[in-house]
PDB file of C-alpha atoms in Angstrom:
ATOM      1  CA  UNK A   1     -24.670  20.383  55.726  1.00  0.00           C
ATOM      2  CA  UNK A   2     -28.355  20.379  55.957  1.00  0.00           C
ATOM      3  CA  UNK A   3     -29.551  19.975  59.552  1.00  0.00           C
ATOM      4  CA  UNK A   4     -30.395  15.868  59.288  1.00  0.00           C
ATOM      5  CA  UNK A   5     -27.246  15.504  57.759  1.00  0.00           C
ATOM      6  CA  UNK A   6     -25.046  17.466  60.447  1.00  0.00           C
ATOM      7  CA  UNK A   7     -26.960  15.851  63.068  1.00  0.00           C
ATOM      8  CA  UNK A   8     -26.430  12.546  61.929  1.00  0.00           C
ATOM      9  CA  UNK A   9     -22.424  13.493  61.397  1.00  0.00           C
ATOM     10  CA  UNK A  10     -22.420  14.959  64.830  1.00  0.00           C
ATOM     11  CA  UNK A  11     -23.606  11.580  66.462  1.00  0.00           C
ATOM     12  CA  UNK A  12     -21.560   9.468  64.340  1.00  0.00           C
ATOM     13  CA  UNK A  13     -18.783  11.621  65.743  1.00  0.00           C
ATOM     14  CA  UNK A  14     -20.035  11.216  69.529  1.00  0.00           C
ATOM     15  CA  UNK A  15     -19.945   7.422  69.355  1.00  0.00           C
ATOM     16  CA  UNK A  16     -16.308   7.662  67.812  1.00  0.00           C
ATOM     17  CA  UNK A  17     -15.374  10.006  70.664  1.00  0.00           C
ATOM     18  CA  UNK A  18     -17.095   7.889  73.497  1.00  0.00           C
ATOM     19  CA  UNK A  19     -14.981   4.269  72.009  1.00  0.00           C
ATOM     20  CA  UNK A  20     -11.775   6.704  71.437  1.00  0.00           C
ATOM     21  CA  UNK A  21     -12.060  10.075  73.120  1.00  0.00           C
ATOM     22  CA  UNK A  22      -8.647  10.958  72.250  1.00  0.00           C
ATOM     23  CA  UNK A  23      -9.274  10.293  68.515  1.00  0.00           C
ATOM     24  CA  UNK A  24      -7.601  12.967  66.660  1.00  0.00           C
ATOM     25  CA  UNK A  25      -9.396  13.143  62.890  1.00  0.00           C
ATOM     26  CA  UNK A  26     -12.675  12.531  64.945  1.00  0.00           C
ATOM     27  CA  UNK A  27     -12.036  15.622  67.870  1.00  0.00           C
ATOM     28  CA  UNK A  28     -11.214  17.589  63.785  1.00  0.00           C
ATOM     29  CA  UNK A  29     -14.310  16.811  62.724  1.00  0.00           C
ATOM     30  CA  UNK A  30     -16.295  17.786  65.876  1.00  0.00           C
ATOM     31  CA  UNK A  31     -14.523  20.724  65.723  1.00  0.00           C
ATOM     32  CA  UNK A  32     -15.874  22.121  62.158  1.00  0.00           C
ATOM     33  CA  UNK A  33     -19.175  20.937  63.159  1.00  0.00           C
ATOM     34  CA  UNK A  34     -18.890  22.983  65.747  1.00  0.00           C
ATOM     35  CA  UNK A  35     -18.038  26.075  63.282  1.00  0.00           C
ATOM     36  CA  UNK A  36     -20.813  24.759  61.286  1.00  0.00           C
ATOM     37  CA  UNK A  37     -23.251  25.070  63.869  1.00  0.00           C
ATOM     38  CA  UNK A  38     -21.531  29.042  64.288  1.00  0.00           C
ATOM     39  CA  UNK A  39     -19.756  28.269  67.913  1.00  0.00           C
ATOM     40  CA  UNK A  40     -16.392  29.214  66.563  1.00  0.00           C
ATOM     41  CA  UNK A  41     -15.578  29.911  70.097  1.00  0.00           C
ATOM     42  CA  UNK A  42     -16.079  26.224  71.210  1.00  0.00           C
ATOM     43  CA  UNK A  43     -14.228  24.903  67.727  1.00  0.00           C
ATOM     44  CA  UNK A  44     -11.415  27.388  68.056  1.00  0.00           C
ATOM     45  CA  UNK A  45     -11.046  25.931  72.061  1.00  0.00           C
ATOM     46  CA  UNK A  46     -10.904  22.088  70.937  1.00  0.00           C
ATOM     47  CA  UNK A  47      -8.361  23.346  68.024  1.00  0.00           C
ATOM     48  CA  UNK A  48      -6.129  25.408  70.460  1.00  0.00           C
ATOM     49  CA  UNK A  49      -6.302  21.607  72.681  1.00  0.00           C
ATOM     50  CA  UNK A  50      -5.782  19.362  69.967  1.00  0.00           C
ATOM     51  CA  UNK A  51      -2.637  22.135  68.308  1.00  0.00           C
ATOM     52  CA  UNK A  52      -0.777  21.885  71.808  1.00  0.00           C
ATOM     53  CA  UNK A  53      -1.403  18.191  71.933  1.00  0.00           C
ATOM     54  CA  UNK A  54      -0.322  17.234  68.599  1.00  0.00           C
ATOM     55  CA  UNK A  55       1.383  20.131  66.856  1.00  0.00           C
ATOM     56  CA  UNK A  56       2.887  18.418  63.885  1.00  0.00           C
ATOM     57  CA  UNK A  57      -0.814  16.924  62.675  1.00  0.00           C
ATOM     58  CA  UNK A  58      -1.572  18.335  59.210  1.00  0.00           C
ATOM     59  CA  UNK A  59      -5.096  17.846  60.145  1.00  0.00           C
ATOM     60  CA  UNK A  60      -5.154  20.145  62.961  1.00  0.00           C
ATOM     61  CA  UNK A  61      -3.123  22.990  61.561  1.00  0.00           C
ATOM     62  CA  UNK A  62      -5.690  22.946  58.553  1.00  0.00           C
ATOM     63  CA  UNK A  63      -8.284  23.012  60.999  1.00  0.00           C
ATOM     64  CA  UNK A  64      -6.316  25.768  62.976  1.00  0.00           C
ATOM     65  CA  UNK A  65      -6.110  27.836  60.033  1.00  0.00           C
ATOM     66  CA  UNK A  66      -9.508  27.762  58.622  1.00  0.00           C
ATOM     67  CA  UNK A  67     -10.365  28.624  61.839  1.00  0.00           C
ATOM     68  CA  UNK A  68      -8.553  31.665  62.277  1.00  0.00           C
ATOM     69  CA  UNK A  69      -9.029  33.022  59.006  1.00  0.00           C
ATOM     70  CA  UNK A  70     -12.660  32.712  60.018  1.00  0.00           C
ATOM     71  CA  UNK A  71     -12.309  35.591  62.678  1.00  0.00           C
ATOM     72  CA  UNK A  72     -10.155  37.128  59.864  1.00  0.00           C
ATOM     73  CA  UNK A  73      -7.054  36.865  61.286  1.00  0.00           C
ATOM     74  CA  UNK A  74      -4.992  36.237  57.972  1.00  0.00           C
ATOM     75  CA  UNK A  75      -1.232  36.133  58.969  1.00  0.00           C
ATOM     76  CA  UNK A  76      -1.672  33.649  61.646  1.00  0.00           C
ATOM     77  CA  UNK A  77      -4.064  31.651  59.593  1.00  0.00           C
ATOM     78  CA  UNK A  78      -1.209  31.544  56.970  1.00  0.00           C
ATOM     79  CA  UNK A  79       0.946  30.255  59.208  1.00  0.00           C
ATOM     80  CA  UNK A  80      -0.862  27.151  60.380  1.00  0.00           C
ATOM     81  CA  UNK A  81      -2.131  26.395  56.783  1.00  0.00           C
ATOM     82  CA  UNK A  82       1.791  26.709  55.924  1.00  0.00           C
ATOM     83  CA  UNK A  83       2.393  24.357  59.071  1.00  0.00           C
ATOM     84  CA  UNK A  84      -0.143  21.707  57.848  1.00  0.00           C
ATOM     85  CA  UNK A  85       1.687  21.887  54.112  1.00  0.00           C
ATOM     86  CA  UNK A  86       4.651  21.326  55.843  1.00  0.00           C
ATOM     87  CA  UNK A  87       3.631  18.269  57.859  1.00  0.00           C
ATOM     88  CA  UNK A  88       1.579  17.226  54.571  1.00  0.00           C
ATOM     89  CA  UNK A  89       2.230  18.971  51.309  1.00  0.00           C
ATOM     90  CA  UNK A  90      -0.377  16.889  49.190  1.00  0.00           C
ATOM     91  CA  UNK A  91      -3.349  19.041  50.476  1.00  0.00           C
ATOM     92  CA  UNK A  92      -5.259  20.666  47.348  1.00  0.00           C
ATOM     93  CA  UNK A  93      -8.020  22.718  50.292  1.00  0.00           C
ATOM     94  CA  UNK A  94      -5.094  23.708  51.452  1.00  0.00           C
ATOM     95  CA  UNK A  95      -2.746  25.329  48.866  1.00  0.00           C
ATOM     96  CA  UNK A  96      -6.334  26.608  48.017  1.00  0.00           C
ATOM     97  CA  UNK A  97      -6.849  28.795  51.349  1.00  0.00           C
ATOM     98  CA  UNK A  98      -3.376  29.837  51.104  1.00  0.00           C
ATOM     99  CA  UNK A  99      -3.333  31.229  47.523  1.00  0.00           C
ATOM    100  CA  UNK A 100      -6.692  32.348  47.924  1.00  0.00           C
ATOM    101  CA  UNK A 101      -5.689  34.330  51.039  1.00  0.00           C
ATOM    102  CA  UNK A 102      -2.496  35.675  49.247  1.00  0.00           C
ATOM    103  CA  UNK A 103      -4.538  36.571  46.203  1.00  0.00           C
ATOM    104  CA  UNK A 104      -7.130  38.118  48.262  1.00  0.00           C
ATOM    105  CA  UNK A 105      -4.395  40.472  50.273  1.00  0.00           C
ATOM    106  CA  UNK A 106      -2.698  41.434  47.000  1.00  0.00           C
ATOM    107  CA  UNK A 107       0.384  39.521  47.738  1.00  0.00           C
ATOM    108  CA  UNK A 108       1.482  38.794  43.967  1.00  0.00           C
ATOM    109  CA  UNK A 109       4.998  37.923  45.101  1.00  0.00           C
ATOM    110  CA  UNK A 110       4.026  35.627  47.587  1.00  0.00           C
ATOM    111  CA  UNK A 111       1.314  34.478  45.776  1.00  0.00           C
ATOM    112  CA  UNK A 112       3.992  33.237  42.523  1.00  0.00           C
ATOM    113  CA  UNK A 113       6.322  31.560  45.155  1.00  0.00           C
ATOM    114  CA  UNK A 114       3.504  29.913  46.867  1.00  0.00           C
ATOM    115  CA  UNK A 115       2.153  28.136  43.676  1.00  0.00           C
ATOM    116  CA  UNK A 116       5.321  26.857  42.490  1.00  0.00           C
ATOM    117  CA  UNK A 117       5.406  24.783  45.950  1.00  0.00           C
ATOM    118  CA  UNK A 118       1.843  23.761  45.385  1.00  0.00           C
ATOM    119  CA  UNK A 119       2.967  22.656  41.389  1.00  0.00           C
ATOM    120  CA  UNK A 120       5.792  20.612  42.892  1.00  0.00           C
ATOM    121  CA  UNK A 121       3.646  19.006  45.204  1.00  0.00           C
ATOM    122  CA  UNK A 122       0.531  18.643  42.869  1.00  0.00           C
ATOM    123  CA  UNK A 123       1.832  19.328  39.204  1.00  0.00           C
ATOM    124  CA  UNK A 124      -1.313  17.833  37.125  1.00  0.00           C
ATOM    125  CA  UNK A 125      -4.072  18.763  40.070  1.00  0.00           C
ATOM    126  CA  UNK A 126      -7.211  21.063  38.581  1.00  0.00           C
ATOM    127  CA  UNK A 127      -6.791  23.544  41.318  1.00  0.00           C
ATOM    128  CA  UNK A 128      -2.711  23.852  40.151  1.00  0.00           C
ATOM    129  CA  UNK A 129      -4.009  24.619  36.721  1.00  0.00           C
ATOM    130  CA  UNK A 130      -7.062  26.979  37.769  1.00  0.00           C
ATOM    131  CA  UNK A 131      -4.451  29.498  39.963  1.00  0.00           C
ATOM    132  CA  UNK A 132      -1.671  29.384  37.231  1.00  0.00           C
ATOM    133  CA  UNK A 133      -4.217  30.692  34.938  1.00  0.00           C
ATOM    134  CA  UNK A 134      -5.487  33.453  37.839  1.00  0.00           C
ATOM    135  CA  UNK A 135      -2.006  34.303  38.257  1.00  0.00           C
ATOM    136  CA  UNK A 136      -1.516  34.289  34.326  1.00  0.00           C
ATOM    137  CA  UNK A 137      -4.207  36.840  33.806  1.00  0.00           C
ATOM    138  CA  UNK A 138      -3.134  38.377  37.274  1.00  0.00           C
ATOM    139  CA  UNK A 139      -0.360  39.434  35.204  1.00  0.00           C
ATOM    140  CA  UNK A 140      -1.878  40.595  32.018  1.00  0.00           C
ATOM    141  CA  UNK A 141      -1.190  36.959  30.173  1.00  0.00           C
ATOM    142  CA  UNK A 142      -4.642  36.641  28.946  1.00  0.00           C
ATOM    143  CA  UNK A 143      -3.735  34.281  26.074  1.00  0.00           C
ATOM    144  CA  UNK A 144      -2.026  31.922  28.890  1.00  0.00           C
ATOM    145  CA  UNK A 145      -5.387  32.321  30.720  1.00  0.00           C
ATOM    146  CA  UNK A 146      -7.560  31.106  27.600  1.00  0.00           C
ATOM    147  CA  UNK A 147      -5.295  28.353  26.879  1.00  0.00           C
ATOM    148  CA  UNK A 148      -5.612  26.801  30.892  1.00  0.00           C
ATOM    149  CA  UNK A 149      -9.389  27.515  31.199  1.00  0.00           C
ATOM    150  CA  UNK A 150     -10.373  26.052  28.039  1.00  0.00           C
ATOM    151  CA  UNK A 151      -8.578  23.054  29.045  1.00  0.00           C
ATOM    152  CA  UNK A 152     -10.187  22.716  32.904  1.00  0.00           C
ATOM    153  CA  UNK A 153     -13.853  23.719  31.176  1.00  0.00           C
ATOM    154  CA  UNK A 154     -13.456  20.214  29.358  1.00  0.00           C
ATOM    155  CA  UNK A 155     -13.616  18.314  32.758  1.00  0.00           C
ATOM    156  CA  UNK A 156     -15.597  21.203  34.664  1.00  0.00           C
ATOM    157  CA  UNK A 157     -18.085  22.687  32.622  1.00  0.00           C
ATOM    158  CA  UNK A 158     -19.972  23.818  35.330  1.00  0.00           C
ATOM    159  CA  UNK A 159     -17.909  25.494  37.664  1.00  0.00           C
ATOM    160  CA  UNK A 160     -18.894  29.007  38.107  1.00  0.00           C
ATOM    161  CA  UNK A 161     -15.368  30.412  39.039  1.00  0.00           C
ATOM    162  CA  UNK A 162     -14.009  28.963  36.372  1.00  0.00           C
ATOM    163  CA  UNK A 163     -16.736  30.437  33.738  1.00  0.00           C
ATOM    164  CA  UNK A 164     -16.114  33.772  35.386  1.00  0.00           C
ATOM    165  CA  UNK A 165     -12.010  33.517  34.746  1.00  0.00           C
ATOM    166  CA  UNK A 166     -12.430  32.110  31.034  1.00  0.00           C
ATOM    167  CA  UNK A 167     -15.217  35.602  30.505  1.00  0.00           C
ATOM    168  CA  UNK A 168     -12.524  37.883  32.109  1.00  0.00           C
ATOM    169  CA  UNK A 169      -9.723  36.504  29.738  1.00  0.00           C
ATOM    170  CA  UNK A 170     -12.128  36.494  26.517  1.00  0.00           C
ATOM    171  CA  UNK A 171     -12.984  40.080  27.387  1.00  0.00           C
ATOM    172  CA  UNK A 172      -9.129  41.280  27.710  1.00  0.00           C
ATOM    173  CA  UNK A 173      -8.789  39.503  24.242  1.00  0.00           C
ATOM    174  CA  UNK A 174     -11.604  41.608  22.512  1.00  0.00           C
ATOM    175  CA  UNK A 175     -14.073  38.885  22.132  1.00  0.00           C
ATOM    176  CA  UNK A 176     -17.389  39.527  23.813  1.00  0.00           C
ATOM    177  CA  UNK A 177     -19.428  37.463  22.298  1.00  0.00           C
ATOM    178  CA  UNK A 178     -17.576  34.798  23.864  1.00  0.00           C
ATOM    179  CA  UNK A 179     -17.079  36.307  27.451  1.00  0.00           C
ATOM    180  CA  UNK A 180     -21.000  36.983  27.244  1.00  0.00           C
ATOM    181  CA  UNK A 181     -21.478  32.927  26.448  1.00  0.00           C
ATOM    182  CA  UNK A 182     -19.183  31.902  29.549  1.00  0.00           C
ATOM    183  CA  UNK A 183     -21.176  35.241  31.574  1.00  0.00           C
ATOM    184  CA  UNK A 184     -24.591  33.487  30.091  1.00  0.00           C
ATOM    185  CA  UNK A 185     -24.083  30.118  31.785  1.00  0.00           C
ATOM    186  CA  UNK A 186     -22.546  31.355  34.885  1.00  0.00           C
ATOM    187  CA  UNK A 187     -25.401  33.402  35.701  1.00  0.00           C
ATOM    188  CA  UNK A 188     -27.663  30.489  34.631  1.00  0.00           C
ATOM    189  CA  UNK A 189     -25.768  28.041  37.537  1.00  0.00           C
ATOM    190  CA  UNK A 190     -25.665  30.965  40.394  1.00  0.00           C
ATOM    191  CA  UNK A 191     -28.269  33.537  39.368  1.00  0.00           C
ATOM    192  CA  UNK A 192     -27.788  35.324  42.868  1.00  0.00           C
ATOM    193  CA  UNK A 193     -24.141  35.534  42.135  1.00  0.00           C
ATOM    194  CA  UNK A 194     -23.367  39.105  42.060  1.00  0.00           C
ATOM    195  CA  UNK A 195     -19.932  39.468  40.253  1.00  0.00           C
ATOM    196  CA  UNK A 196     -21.243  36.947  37.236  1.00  0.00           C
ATOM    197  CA  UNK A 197     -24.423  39.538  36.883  1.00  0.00           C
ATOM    198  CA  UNK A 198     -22.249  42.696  37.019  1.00  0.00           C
ATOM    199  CA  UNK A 199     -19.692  40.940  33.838  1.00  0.00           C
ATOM    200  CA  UNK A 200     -21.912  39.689  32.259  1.00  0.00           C
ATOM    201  CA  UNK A 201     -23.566  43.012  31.473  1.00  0.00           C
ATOM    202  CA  UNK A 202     -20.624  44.812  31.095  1.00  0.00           C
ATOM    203  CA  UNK A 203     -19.729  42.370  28.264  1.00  0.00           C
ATOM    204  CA  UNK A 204     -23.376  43.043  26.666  1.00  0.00           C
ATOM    205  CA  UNK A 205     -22.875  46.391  27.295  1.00  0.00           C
ATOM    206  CA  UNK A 206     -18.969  46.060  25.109  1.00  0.00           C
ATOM    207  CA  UNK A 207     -21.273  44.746  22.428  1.00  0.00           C
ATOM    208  CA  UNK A 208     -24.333  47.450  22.420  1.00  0.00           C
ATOM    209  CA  UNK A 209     -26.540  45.453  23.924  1.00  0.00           C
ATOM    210  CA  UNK A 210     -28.049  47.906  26.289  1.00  0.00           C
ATOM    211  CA  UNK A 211     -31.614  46.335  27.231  1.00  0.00           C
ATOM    212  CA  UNK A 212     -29.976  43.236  27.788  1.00  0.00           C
ATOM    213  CA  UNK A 213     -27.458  44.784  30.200  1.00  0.00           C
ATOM    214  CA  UNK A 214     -30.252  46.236  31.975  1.00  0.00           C
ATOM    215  CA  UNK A 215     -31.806  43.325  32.250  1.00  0.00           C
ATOM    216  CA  UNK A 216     -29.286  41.391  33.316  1.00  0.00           C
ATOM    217  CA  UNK A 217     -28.942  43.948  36.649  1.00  0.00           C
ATOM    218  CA  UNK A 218     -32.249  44.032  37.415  1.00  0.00           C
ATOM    219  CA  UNK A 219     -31.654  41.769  40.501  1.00  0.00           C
ATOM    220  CA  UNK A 220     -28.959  43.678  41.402  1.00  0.00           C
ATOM    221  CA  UNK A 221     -30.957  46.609  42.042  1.00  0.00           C
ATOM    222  CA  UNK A 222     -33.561  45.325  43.329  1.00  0.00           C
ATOM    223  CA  UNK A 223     -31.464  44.886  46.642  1.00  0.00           C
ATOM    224  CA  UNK A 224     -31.831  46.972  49.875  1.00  0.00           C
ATOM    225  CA  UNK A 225     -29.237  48.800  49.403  1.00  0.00           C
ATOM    226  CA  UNK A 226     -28.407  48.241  45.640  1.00  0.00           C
ATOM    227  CA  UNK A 227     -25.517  47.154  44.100  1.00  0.00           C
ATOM    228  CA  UNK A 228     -23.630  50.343  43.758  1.00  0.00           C
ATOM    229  CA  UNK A 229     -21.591  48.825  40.626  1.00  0.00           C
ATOM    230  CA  UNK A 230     -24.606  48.177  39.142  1.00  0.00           C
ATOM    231  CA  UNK A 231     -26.493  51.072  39.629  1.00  0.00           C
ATOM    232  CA  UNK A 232     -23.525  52.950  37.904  1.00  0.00           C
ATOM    233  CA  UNK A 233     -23.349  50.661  35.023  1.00  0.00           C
ATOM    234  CA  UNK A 234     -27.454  50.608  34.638  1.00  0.00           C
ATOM    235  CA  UNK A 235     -26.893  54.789  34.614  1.00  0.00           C
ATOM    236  CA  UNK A 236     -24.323  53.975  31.870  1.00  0.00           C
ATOM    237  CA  UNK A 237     -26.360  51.579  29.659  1.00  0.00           C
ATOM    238  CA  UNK A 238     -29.268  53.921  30.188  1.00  0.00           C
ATOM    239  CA  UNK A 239     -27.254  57.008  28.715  1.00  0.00           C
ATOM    240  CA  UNK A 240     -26.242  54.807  25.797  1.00  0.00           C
ATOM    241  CA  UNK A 241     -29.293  53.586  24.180  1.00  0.00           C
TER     242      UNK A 241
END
């Protein structure tokens, strides 16, 4: 939100609250603007409220959990995101903070089971498509991961995780010219994004390109304290050329 447009949502949601004040999807929203504003202590309150008041809302778990997760509390985020799938299971932001949380914990098992809910619930959905192929090159399947990101870059060029996954993929299959490419543009849409930076000079650096690898890090360690990935691979393109 920029700060007109969160004040403006925040006294749409005030006159909503003063015709209805027990409106549920409006007492929701006040409670991420809230968390938006940084009291998480004051969102998490009017979440605990509106969980004890209406338990079975998908709305509120989803709130609940994005919440939690927030103070990085993971399990008991998982369970209210699991809750709101339950009362709703057509929630894309949702299987989303699930199998990001899974992926992010390691959990390959759970991960696998989890997305075969989310593609009975959401079979043709982008987001199905983009975590089969995470979980395809999770598992080595690299080909399987070229074959789904090719397909999602048709309708979301731009879409920096996305560029990153296809790179990682064209890299496993020997093809740097390629990963660099995907790399290239990624960095071009988030220059300050750290991870594109560091793979996109690894792939120059798979292709001898050594002054464009360190050129590519530059920002990175430029940083107070630098990037200590990148200082290592700057040592390493250094030594080569």
């Amino acid at each position: 939100f920029q700060a007109n447009a969160l004040a403006d949502a925040e006294g749409a949601v005030a006159d909503a609250l003063r015709r209805v004040p027990d409106h549920v999807p409006a007492q929701v929203l006040q409670a991420r603007l809230l968390a938006t504003r940084g009291d998480i202590a004051a969102a998490q309150a009017l979440a605990s409220q509106l969980v004890k008041r209406v338990p079975d809302d998908a709305s509120v778990q989803a709130l609940q959990g994005d919440l939690l997760m927030a103070k990085g509390q993971v399990e008991p985020a998982l369970a209210a995101w699991r809750a709101s799938l339950k009362a709703n299971p057509s929630q894309p932001q949702v299987y989303t903070a699930v199998m990001t949380a899974l992926i992010g914990k390691q959990d390959a098992a759970g991960a696998e089971a989890q997305w075969a809910e989310m593609k009975k619930a959401l079979p043709r959905h982008p987001q199905t498509m983009f975590f089969e192929a995470l979980l395809a090159s999770n598992r080595g399947d690299y080909l399987k991961t070229r074959e789904l990101t090719q397909l999602l870059l048709r309708g979301a060029p731009e879409n920096s995780r996305l560029l990153l996954l296809a790179g990682e993929a064209e890299m496993k299959l020997n093809s740097p010219a390629q990963a660099e490419a995907l790399f290239s543009k990624a960095v071009q849409l988030a220059p300050k994004l750290a991870p594109a930076r560091r793979l996109l000079a690894q792939s120059q650096l798979q292709s001898g390109q050594h002054a464009k690898a360190l050129a590519t890090l530059a920002p990175l360690l430029e940083g107070k304290p630098a990037d200590a990935e990148a200082l290592a691979m700057a040592g390493q393109a250094q030594m080569m050329s």
